[in-house]
Amino acid sequence: MKKTHILAGLLTLSLTACNQKFLDLAPISSINTTSYYQTQSDILTALSGAYGALQAPGQYGQYYVIAEIPSDDTYPVLSGTVTDQDQFDKFYLITTNPYLLATWSDGYRGIYRCNTVIGRIEGVTMDATLKSRIIGEAKFLRALMYFNLVRFFGDVPLVLTEITDPLQGYDYGRTPAADVYAQISKDLTDAEAALPVSYTGTDIGRATSGAAKSLLGKVYLTQKNYAGAATKLKEVIDRGTYSLLPSYANLFTPANKNSRESIFEVQYKKGNIGEGSNYANTYAPTNSGSAVIAFGGGGNNIPTADLERSYEANDPRKAISMATSYTSTSGARVDAYYIKKYADQPVVVNDSEDNWYVLRYADVLLMYAEALNETGKTADALPYLNQIRRRVSLTDKAISTQADMRLALEQERRVELAFEGHRWFDLVRTDRAIPVLNAKASAIGIKTPLTTNSLLFPVPQSQIDINPGKLKQNPGY
Amino acid sequence: MKQPLLILSLVLVNLLLNDTSGAAQQLATTRSAPGSPQRTADQTITGRVTDGATGSGLPGVSVVVKGTSRGTTTDTDGNYRLNVPDQGVTLVFSFIGYATQEVAAGNRSTLDITLATDDKTLSEIVVVGYGTQNRRELTGSVASLKTTTIKDQPVPNVVEGLAGRMPGVLIQQNTGSPGNAPSIKVRGLGSISAGNGPLVVVDGQPLNSGTQTNAGGLNQLNPNDIDKIDVLKDASATAIYGSRGANGVVMVTTKRGKSGQNRINFDYYIGSQEVSKKMSVLNAQQFAEYNKEATNTAYLERVPGASVNDPNSARPAGLRYRYPQGVEFPGVNFNDPASLTSYDYQDMIFRKAPISNYQLSASGGSEKVQYFLSGNYFKQDGIIQKSGINRYTVRSNVDAQLTSKLKVGVSFSPTYQTESRVNSDGHWANNGVINAALTLLPFIPIYQPGTNVYNSELYYATPYDWSGVTNPVANITEVDNNVTQLRLLGNAYAELSLYKTLRYRGTVGADVNYLRQNYYQTSAIPTSSLLPLTPNSAYAYTNQNINWVTNHTLNYTLDLGNTHHIEALVGMEAQRNDFEESQVNANNFPNDVVRTINAGTITGGTSNRTQWTLASYFARVIYNYKDRYLFNASIRSDGSSRFGETNRFGTFPSASVGWRIIEESFMKSVPVITDLKLRASYGLSGNNAFTTNYPAIGVLSKDNYVFGNTLSNGLATSSVANPRLGWEKSRQVDVGLDIGLFQNRVFLTVDYYNRITTDLLLSVQVPTLTGFTTSVQNIGKVENKGMEFALSTRNINGSGTGFTWTTDLNLSFNRNNVLALGPNGDAIINNSGIGSTNITVVGKPLGNFYGYQQLGIFQNQAQLDAYPHFSDSRPGDIKYADVNGDGKIDANDRTIIGNNQPDFIYGITNSLSFKGFDLGIVAQGVQGGQILNLSRRFFENLEGNQNQLTVVEGRWHSEQNPGDGKTPRANSRSTGSNGQVSSRWVESASYFRIRNITLGYNFPQALTQKAKIQTFRLYVGVQNAVTFSKYLGYNPEVSGYEGPLTGGVDYGSYPLARTYTVGLNLGF
C-alpha cells in the first residue's frame, strides 16, 4: 500500500514536471516558425523567400496593371463586365478593386518576410560579412516594396518588425509619406554600405550597392531632392560598373539577363518549376493562338496609338517594343497592337524566361539628367540624354532651356522605358500626370478629369473595414 | 515526460499481467479445494426468488452477501443456495428489470424473496465521468439506454440504434453506405470550425477526438458487446471532461461477467436489405417528348423564322434535337420514340443484399474472477452493387478480485474489418454512381450493342451536345476501392483499497487503428466530356493512429449516519495521439491484370504525421444531505498541445444542485406523486476538436526564387502563430425536473438548457499589413437553448394477465442562434458541390442555405416587364425575388432560403409482451428543417441533355398550361438563370420513420430445457420499415457535406436500406 502511495505520488510529480515538454508539440511534416531561423542556411532560405515575394501578383507579377494601365501608354482588353483593369485606365477606381488589395497585401507580405530576416538574423551565429550582406539585401527589398506602396497609396502603415501576433496588425495606422520615405532612404543608405558591387555565379541577381544607390537616387528624385539624387546617381555612373548594351534589342533576350546595363531585375526561369514569368502570354494578343506566343495570349496592356505616334520615325525601339499586327498561323495578317519586349517562348503556358527590369542603367542616366536639369544644369544634362539616343542611332538633341529639357526627358523616358512600369510614376513625379492625361481625356476615355486626388490610389476597402479606427481613406474615394 | 510515464505504464501492465495469472491460480485453488477450513464455518441459506407479478420463479437473480463479492445466482426455477460467513449478514437480490432488495438474513436458513418490477429510472446506475452514480442522486442531465432494447436491430454501429431513443441527442444516418458512421449531435451545434461531435468514452477510455460530427470512434465497435450507453448532456456532467466536453460525452460501457451467472449465448440473425425508396425519373418516351420541347424552345427563340418542323439538318449545331430525327444509331431507333427501350439504371445499381450477424459469447465467473468473452462476425452487403463490409470482432473483458483490497481487470477487443467502397455520392462527372444513374439518358444501354464495351453518352452524343453523364454501372464495376482496418482497443485497470473507503484506480488504455486502402480504376470507364481522359490509375493509402491514455483517480466515500453522504474524487489523465499517413499514386498500367502500384508508373505520393497530447487534473465532490439535498461540483484543468503556448491550460468548473422534494414530509399528502426531483446545474466545458493539431503554430511554406539562373529554395511563413489560441468555451445552464406518478408507472423528465459557446475558433480576416490575410482566432459566439421531455409509462404492467406494455416517448427542441462572428461580424459563405450554397450570419442559426428566392414563373411578357429579372429571362423562366429591392436581380439578391436544423425531434418506443411473445416498435421523427437537394440541378435542369425527375412533367409549357407553377420551361439553351441555387431545390426535411419493428417469441423453458437450452427466442424484424416524408430524394436524413455550416445538402447520396431479418437468441 505504501508502495502504491509512492507510485501515485511519483506519477503525479513526473506528470507535473514533464507537462510542459509533454504538451510542447510542433508540426512534424511542416517547418514551423518557432524552430526555424537557427542557421545561416535557414536565413538564406528565408531571404530567397523574401525575393520570391517580388514575383507575387501584387508586386511585379501584375505590376503591368496597376503601374502601367493608368498611363497613356497602354489600355486593358475589356472582357465582358469585368472592369477591374478598366477602372485604372479610365480613372473611376472603386475601393474594392482587387488589384489594389493584391498590391497592398502582397507588398506587406514581402515586407513581412524582409522584417523577419532582419529581425531573426540577430540571433544566428554566422559569417559576419554574409550577415551584413543579407541584412543589406533585406533592407533593399524592404525599401523597394515600401517605395512602391508609398507611390501607389501615399501614407502607408510603416511596419518594421516581424509581426508575431496578428492582433498587432490592428495597432498600425497610416504613417505620413515623408516618414515612410525617410525610412526608405535610411534602409537604402544602410544597404549601399553593406552590399557588394556585384555577384558571381549563383548569387547573380541579388541586390547590389549599385542597385541601392540607383534606387536611392530614384527615391530622392521622387521627393524632389534633386541634389541628393544627382549625387547618388553620379556615384552609380562614376563607379563604371554599368554601361548601356550596344544593342537595344539585346536588352530583351533571355541570354542578356543581368547584363552590364541591368541594375536590378526580378528573376524568372522557365522549365515548369514554378519560376517562369507570365509576361509573354499575358501580352500576346487574344485569339492569336500560337502565332505570337505559344499557348496564346491574354491581350493585356494594349499599346495606345498615342504611344505609337510618340516614337520618332526612325526610332528602332518602336519595332523592338511593340507591334501593330501579326501573321496568323494560317498566314493571314491580323491587326493587333501588342507589347513585344517580353517574348520568350514558353514550354508550358505562363512559363517564360523574361525577367522584369526594376532598374537599368538607361533609367539611371535619364534620372541623372533630370536631376541635373532640375538643379539648373541643363547643359550638363544634355550629354546623358544624347547618350541614350546615340545607342539607337538617333540624332543628338540640342536643348538649351530647362523647360524644353524636361519635355525631352519625359519623351525619351517614355519610349526608352516603355512597358517597363515607369510612365505613370514619371508623370506623377514631374507633376505632369494631370495636364498630360486630361489633355488626352477623350482619346483615353477618362471618365472624370484627373485631380490631385487621382494621383494616389485608394486604400483597399477591406483593409479599412477590418480596422476602421486606424485606417482612413485617401481623399476623393 | 514520455519515458517516465511509459515506464510506469509498462510497470502497471506488467503488474496486471502477473496479477491476472495469480488470479487464475487462485481460481484454480478455489475450485479444487471447496472445503477449505474457512468455508466449514459457513452456514447455508437457501430460498426461492419469484416474480411479484406472476409468482413464477425467477432464474438468474444475483444473490450477494452485502459488502463482499460472495454470491450466487438463482437456478432456472428461481432457487438458490448460498454459503454465508456468519449470521447477521445482509443479502442483496438483484436482477435486471427488478427492484434490488436487501434483506437481513438474521439467523434464518431459508429466505424466499418476491421481486417487484423495477422503478427502473430510480435505481438505475448511470455512468458518469470517472465513476458511476445512482440516478436517484444525479443532479446533471444524462440520457441512458441499455442495449438490450436495441440488440436485435441489424445495425453495424450502435449509434444507429440510438436514433429516437434519447432526448437531446440528434442522430442522423446521413448515408446508407455500409460502414459509415451516422452523425451525432448533442443539444445542437456549438462550433463553426472545430468538431461538433461528442467525446466518446469506452469503458472509461476517452477515444481520439477531432472529427466533425460523426460517431466514427464507435465505428468498428461490435454493438453486441455493448451493455449500455449514457450520454452526458449538461455542463455539470461534461465539465469533468474539460476541454472535450462541450459537445456532450457518449459513455459506452461494454458487457462484463457477473459472478455465478455463467452463460453462453449465441445470437444470430440473417436478413435481406433492399433500397427503401426509388426515385421517379422519366422513361424514354417521356424523355424524348421533353427533349424535343427543350430543343425547339431554344431553336425557335434563337433562329428567326424557325419552325418546329424544321429537320435537324436545317438546324445549327447545338440547336438540333438531342434525340435526333432521321439518324440511326446502333440499336436505337430515334425516329420512333415508341420503340425506344427504357432502362432503369436504379435497378442496375441497386440490389437485394444480405446481412448477417453471428455472435457467440460466454460470460460469468466466480466470486473472484468474472469474464465476458465474445466472438462476432458481421457481414453486410450494400444495396449498391459491390459495396459492403465484413467485420470480425473478439472481445475479452476479465475482472479479478486478487485480494480483498486489490481488483484488476482487462478489456481487450481486436477488430478486423474489410470494406468495399463505391463512389456513390457527388457529381456524375466525378463518377458519382447515384447521380449518374438518375441522369443518364433513359434509352442508352449500359453496353454498346452486341459487345461488353461500356456505353457512354459520348458514343452517341458528339454531334448533339449531351453532357456526357458517366456510365453508372462502369463507375461501380471498374473501380476497386478496398479498405481494410485493424483496430485494437483495450485497457487494463487496477483498483486498490488504500484505507477504509479510500480507493485508488488506475487505467492504461490504447486504441490502435491501422487502415489500408487500395484503389484501382480500370481504363474501361468511358470518359466524360467534362473531364480529361483518365486512363487506369491507382493509389495505395495507409494510415495508422495510435492513441494511448492513462488515468489515475483517488476516490473517497464518507457516510455520516443516514444524513451526510460525501464522495470525493481527484484524478489525473494523460493522453497522446500519433497519426501517420502516406499515399502513393500510379497510373499508366499496361493492362488491368495486376492492379497493385508496382505494375504502373508512380506519379507521386505524400506522407504526413501529426500528434496531439493532453494532460489533465480533475476533482469532483458529491454531497448529499438526507438523500434530499444533493450537491455536486467538479473541476478539470486541461493542458492541450493544440492550444497556444500562453494559453495552454484551461480550467473547467461546474456545480449542480438537486432537491428530492419527494423526501419532504409534505409530499406524503400527495400519494399520487411517487417521485419528484428538481435539478439545476451550471458549468463550463470546452472544445478542442480543431481540424488541425497545430492551429496555434505558424508554419513556413515554399516560395522559391532564382539566382544566377538557377533555382534557389525559399521559404516563407504561410500561417501566423497565435500563442493565445485556446479552446472554445461552452457555458451551460440546465434546469430539470423528474416526476414519478402512480408508483412511478408514469415517469416524466423535463430539462431546459441554455448553452452559450464563446471563443469560437474562426479563421478571421486580419489587416494584411501583418503579412497575412487570415488568422485562426478565438472569436464568435453561438447559443443553443432548448427543452427536452422524456416520458416513460408502464401502461399495462402485466399483473394477472401476463400482458405488459410500456411506452417511452421523448421530444426535444433546440434553438440555435449565432450571436457573434469575427471582428466585423462578416457572414461566412460556404460551398458544397457548386459555388456558394450556405451562409452563416449573426442572428440566425448556423449553416443556412443561400441562394435566390423563387417567387414563381414568369407567365407572360407583361409579368416580365413588371418585375426585375435577369436580362435574358423569358416567359416560362423563374421569377426570383428582388430581395434588396434595387430593381435588378443579381448576386446581391441571394438570401437565406432554408436551414437543416429541425424545429424538434421526437421518438416513440413501444414494448409489448404477452406470454412468450414480445413486440418492440421504435419510431422517430424530425419536424422542421430543410434539405438543399442540390442534385436537382441535374434532375431538373430542363435542358434536355440529362434525364430528369418526373417532377418536370409539371414544367411550364405556356401561360395556358403553366404546370406546377414552380418548374420552368424546357429549354436546351437555358435562359433566366433557372439553374442558380434557389428555393426551388429546398425541400422539407421533416419525416416520421418507423425505424424498427421486432416480434419475438420465447420458447417455454419447459420445452427448451429438454435440449439443455436455457433460453430460446426466435424473432423477426424489419429495420427502416416505413418513412413518411415528402422529400423527393432517397433519405430525408441526408447530409452530403456534413458539418455545422453545410449540413443537409444532398448531392447524390447512398440510400438507406429497408432490412428484413429473422434471428434467434440461444442461451445455455
Coordinates of C-alpha atoms in Angstrom, one line a residue, chain B residues 89-317:
Chain B
V89 CA -25.4 -10.8 7.1
T90 CA -27.5 -8.9 4.6
L91 CA -28.3 -10.5 1.3
V92 CA -28.7 -8.4 -1.8
F93 CA -31.0 -9.7 -4.5
S94 CA -30.8 -8.0 -7.9
F95 CA -32.0 -8.7 -11.3
I96 CA -32.2 -6.6 -14.4
G97 CA -35.7 -5.1 -14.7
Y98 CA -36.5 -5.6 -11.0
A99 CA -36.0 -3.5 -7.9
T100 CA -33.0 -4.6 -5.9
Q101 CA -33.8 -5.9 -2.5
E102 CA -31.6 -6.0 0.6
V103 CA -32.7 -8.5 3.3
A104 CA -31.1 -9.1 6.6
A105 CA -30.8 -12.8 6.9
G106 CA -30.7 -12.9 10.7
N107 CA -30.4 -16.5 11.7
R108 CA -32.7 -17.7 9.0
S109 CA -31.6 -20.5 6.8
T110 CA -34.4 -20.2 4.3
L111 CA -35.2 -16.9 2.7
D112 CA -37.9 -16.6 0.0
I113 CA -38.0 -13.3 -1.8
T114 CA -40.5 -11.7 -4.1
L115 CA -39.0 -9.2 -6.5
A116 CA -41.1 -6.4 -7.9
T117 CA -40.5 -5.0 -11.3
D118 CA -38.3 -2.0 -11.1
D119 CA -39.0 1.7 -11.0
K120 CA -36.0 1.4 -13.3
T121 CA -35.3 5.1 -13.6
L122 CA -34.6 5.3 -9.8
S123 CA -32.3 2.5 -9.1
E124 CA -30.6 2.7 -12.4
I125 CA -26.8 3.1 -12.3
V126 CA -25.6 6.0 -14.5
V127 CA -22.1 6.0 -15.8
V128 CA -20.6 9.5 -15.4
G129 CA -17.1 10.7 -15.9
Y130 CA -14.6 8.6 -13.8
G131 CA -17.3 6.8 -11.9
T132 CA -21.0 5.9 -11.6
Q133 CA -23.9 7.4 -9.8
N134 CA -27.3 6.2 -8.9
R135 CA -29.8 8.1 -11.0
R136 CA -31.7 9.0 -7.8
E137 CA -28.7 11.1 -6.7
L138 CA -28.0 12.5 -10.2
T139 CA -28.0 16.3 -10.4
G140 CA -26.9 16.5 -14.0
S141 CA -28.6 15.6 -17.3
V142 CA -27.8 12.2 -18.6
A143 CA -29.7 10.1 -21.1
S144 CA -29.2 6.4 -20.8
L145 CA -30.1 3.3 -22.8
K146 CA -29.5 -0.3 -22.2
T147 CA -28.6 -2.0 -25.4
T148 CA -30.9 -4.9 -24.6
T149 CA -33.6 -2.7 -26.1
I150 CA -31.8 -2.4 -29.4
K151 CA -30.0 -5.7 -29.5
D152 CA -31.9 -7.2 -32.4
Q153 CA -31.6 -4.3 -34.7
P154 CA -29.4 -5.0 -37.7
V155 CA -27.1 -2.1 -37.2
P156 CA -23.3 -2.1 -37.7
N157 CA -22.9 0.9 -35.4
V158 CA -24.5 1.1 -32.0
V159 CA -25.3 4.8 -32.6
E160 CA -27.8 3.9 -35.4
G161 CA -29.8 2.1 -32.7
L162 CA -29.9 5.1 -30.5
A163 CA -31.9 7.2 -33.1
G164 CA -35.0 8.5 -31.5
R165 CA -34.2 6.9 -28.1
M166 CA -32.6 9.8 -26.3
P167 CA -33.9 13.3 -25.7
G168 CA -31.5 16.0 -26.9
V169 CA -29.5 13.6 -29.0
L170 CA -29.9 14.0 -32.7
I171 CA -28.7 11.0 -34.7
Q172 CA -28.8 11.3 -38.5
Q173 CA -28.0 8.4 -40.7
N174 CA -26.7 10.6 -43.5
T175 CA -25.8 7.8 -45.8
G176 CA -26.7 4.1 -46.1
S177 CA -23.2 3.2 -47.1
P178 CA -22.2 0.2 -45.0
G179 CA -19.5 1.0 -42.5
N180 CA -20.3 4.7 -42.5
A181 CA -20.9 6.3 -39.1
P182 CA -24.1 8.3 -38.5
S183 CA -23.7 11.9 -37.3
I184 CA -24.5 12.5 -33.6
K185 CA -25.2 15.9 -32.2
V186 CA -26.0 16.6 -28.6
R187 CA -28.0 19.6 -27.9
G188 CA -27.4 21.4 -31.1
L189 CA -24.4 22.8 -32.9
G190 CA -21.9 24.8 -30.8
S191 CA -18.9 25.1 -33.1
I192 CA -18.2 26.5 -36.6
S193 CA -14.7 25.3 -37.4
A194 CA -14.0 22.8 -34.8
G195 CA -15.8 19.5 -34.3
N196 CA -19.4 19.2 -33.2
G197 CA -19.3 15.5 -32.3
P198 CA -19.4 14.4 -28.7
L199 CA -16.4 12.9 -27.0
V200 CA -16.7 9.1 -27.0
V201 CA -15.5 7.3 -23.8
V202 CA -15.4 3.5 -23.9
D203 CA -15.1 1.8 -20.5
G204 CA -13.5 5.0 -19.1
Q205 CA -11.2 5.4 -22.0
P206 CA -11.6 8.6 -24.0
L207 CA -11.1 8.0 -27.7
N208 CA -9.4 10.2 -30.2
S209 CA -11.4 13.4 -30.8
G210 CA -11.3 15.8 -33.6
T211 CA -13.8 14.6 -36.2
Q212 CA -16.7 16.8 -37.2
T213 CA -20.0 15.4 -36.1
N214 CA -19.8 11.7 -36.7
A215 CA -19.7 8.8 -34.3
G216 CA -16.6 7.4 -36.1
G217 CA -15.0 6.4 -32.8
L218 CA -17.7 3.8 -32.4
N219 CA -17.5 2.5 -35.9
Q220 CA -15.6 -0.8 -35.5
L221 CA -17.1 -1.5 -32.1
N222 CA -19.4 -4.5 -32.1
P223 CA -22.8 -3.3 -30.9
N224 CA -23.5 -6.7 -29.4
D225 CA -20.7 -6.2 -26.9
I226 CA -22.1 -3.0 -25.6
D227 CA -24.1 -3.1 -22.4
K228 CA -25.1 0.5 -22.0
I229 CA -24.8 3.9 -23.5
D230 CA -25.0 7.0 -21.3
V231 CA -24.9 10.4 -22.9
L232 CA -23.8 13.2 -20.7
K233 CA -25.5 16.4 -21.8
D234 CA -25.3 19.2 -19.3
A235 CA -22.2 21.0 -18.1
S236 CA -22.2 19.5 -14.6
A237 CA -21.9 16.1 -16.3
T238 CA -19.5 17.0 -19.0
A239 CA -17.2 19.5 -17.3
I240 CA -15.2 16.7 -15.8
Y241 CA -14.1 16.1 -19.4
G242 CA -12.9 19.7 -19.6
S243 CA -11.7 20.8 -23.0
R244 CA -13.5 18.0 -24.8
G245 CA -16.9 18.1 -23.0
A246 CA -18.7 20.9 -24.8
N247 CA -20.4 18.7 -27.4
G248 CA -21.5 16.2 -24.9
V249 CA -20.0 12.9 -23.9
V250 CA -21.0 9.4 -25.0
M251 CA -20.1 6.9 -22.3
V252 CA -20.0 3.4 -23.7
T253 CA -20.0 0.5 -21.2
T254 CA -19.2 -2.9 -22.6
K255 CA -20.5 -6.1 -21.2
R256 CA -18.8 -7.7 -18.2
G257 CA -19.3 -11.0 -16.5
K258 CA -21.3 -11.4 -13.2
S259 CA -20.3 -13.9 -10.6
G260 CA -22.3 -17.1 -10.6
Q261 CA -24.2 -16.2 -13.8
N262 CA -22.3 -18.5 -16.2
R263 CA -23.9 -18.1 -19.5
I264 CA -23.2 -19.0 -23.1
N265 CA -25.2 -17.1 -25.6
F266 CA -25.5 -17.5 -29.3
D267 CA -27.2 -14.7 -31.2
Y268 CA -27.7 -14.9 -34.9
Y269 CA -29.7 -13.1 -37.5
I270 CA -29.9 -13.1 -41.2
G271 CA -31.6 -10.5 -43.3
S272 CA -32.3 -9.1 -46.6
Q273 CA -31.9 -5.4 -47.4
E274 CA -33.5 -3.5 -50.2
V275 CA -33.5 0.1 -51.2
S276 CA -36.1 1.9 -49.1
K277 CA -37.2 4.2 -51.9
K278 CA -36.6 4.7 -55.6
M279 CA -36.8 8.0 -57.3
S280 CA -39.2 8.6 -60.1
V281 CA -37.4 9.6 -63.4
L282 CA -38.6 10.0 -67.0
N283 CA -38.9 6.9 -69.2
A284 CA -37.5 7.0 -72.7
Q285 CA -40.8 8.3 -74.3
Q286 CA -41.3 11.0 -71.7
F287 CA -37.7 12.0 -72.2
A288 CA -38.0 12.1 -75.9
E289 CA -41.0 14.4 -75.7
Y290 CA -39.3 16.6 -73.2
N291 CA -36.1 16.7 -75.1
K292 CA -37.9 17.7 -78.3
E293 CA -39.6 20.5 -76.5
A294 CA -36.4 21.8 -74.9
T295 CA -34.6 21.9 -78.3
N296 CA -37.5 23.5 -80.1
T297 CA -37.7 26.2 -77.4
A298 CA -34.1 27.2 -77.9
Y299 CA -34.2 26.8 -81.7
L300 CA -37.3 29.0 -82.1
E301 CA -36.0 31.6 -79.8
R302 CA -32.6 31.9 -81.4
V303 CA -33.3 31.4 -85.0
P304 CA -35.7 33.9 -86.6
G305 CA -38.3 32.4 -88.7
A306 CA -37.6 28.9 -87.5
S307 CA -40.3 26.3 -87.4
V308 CA -40.7 23.2 -85.1
N309 CA -41.0 21.2 -88.2
D310 CA -37.5 22.0 -89.5
P311 CA -35.4 18.9 -89.7
N312 CA -32.2 18.6 -87.8
S313 CA -30.2 19.1 -91.0
A314 CA -31.6 22.6 -91.2
R315 CA -30.7 23.5 -87.6
P316 CA -27.4 24.8 -86.5
A317 CA -25.2 22.8 -84.2

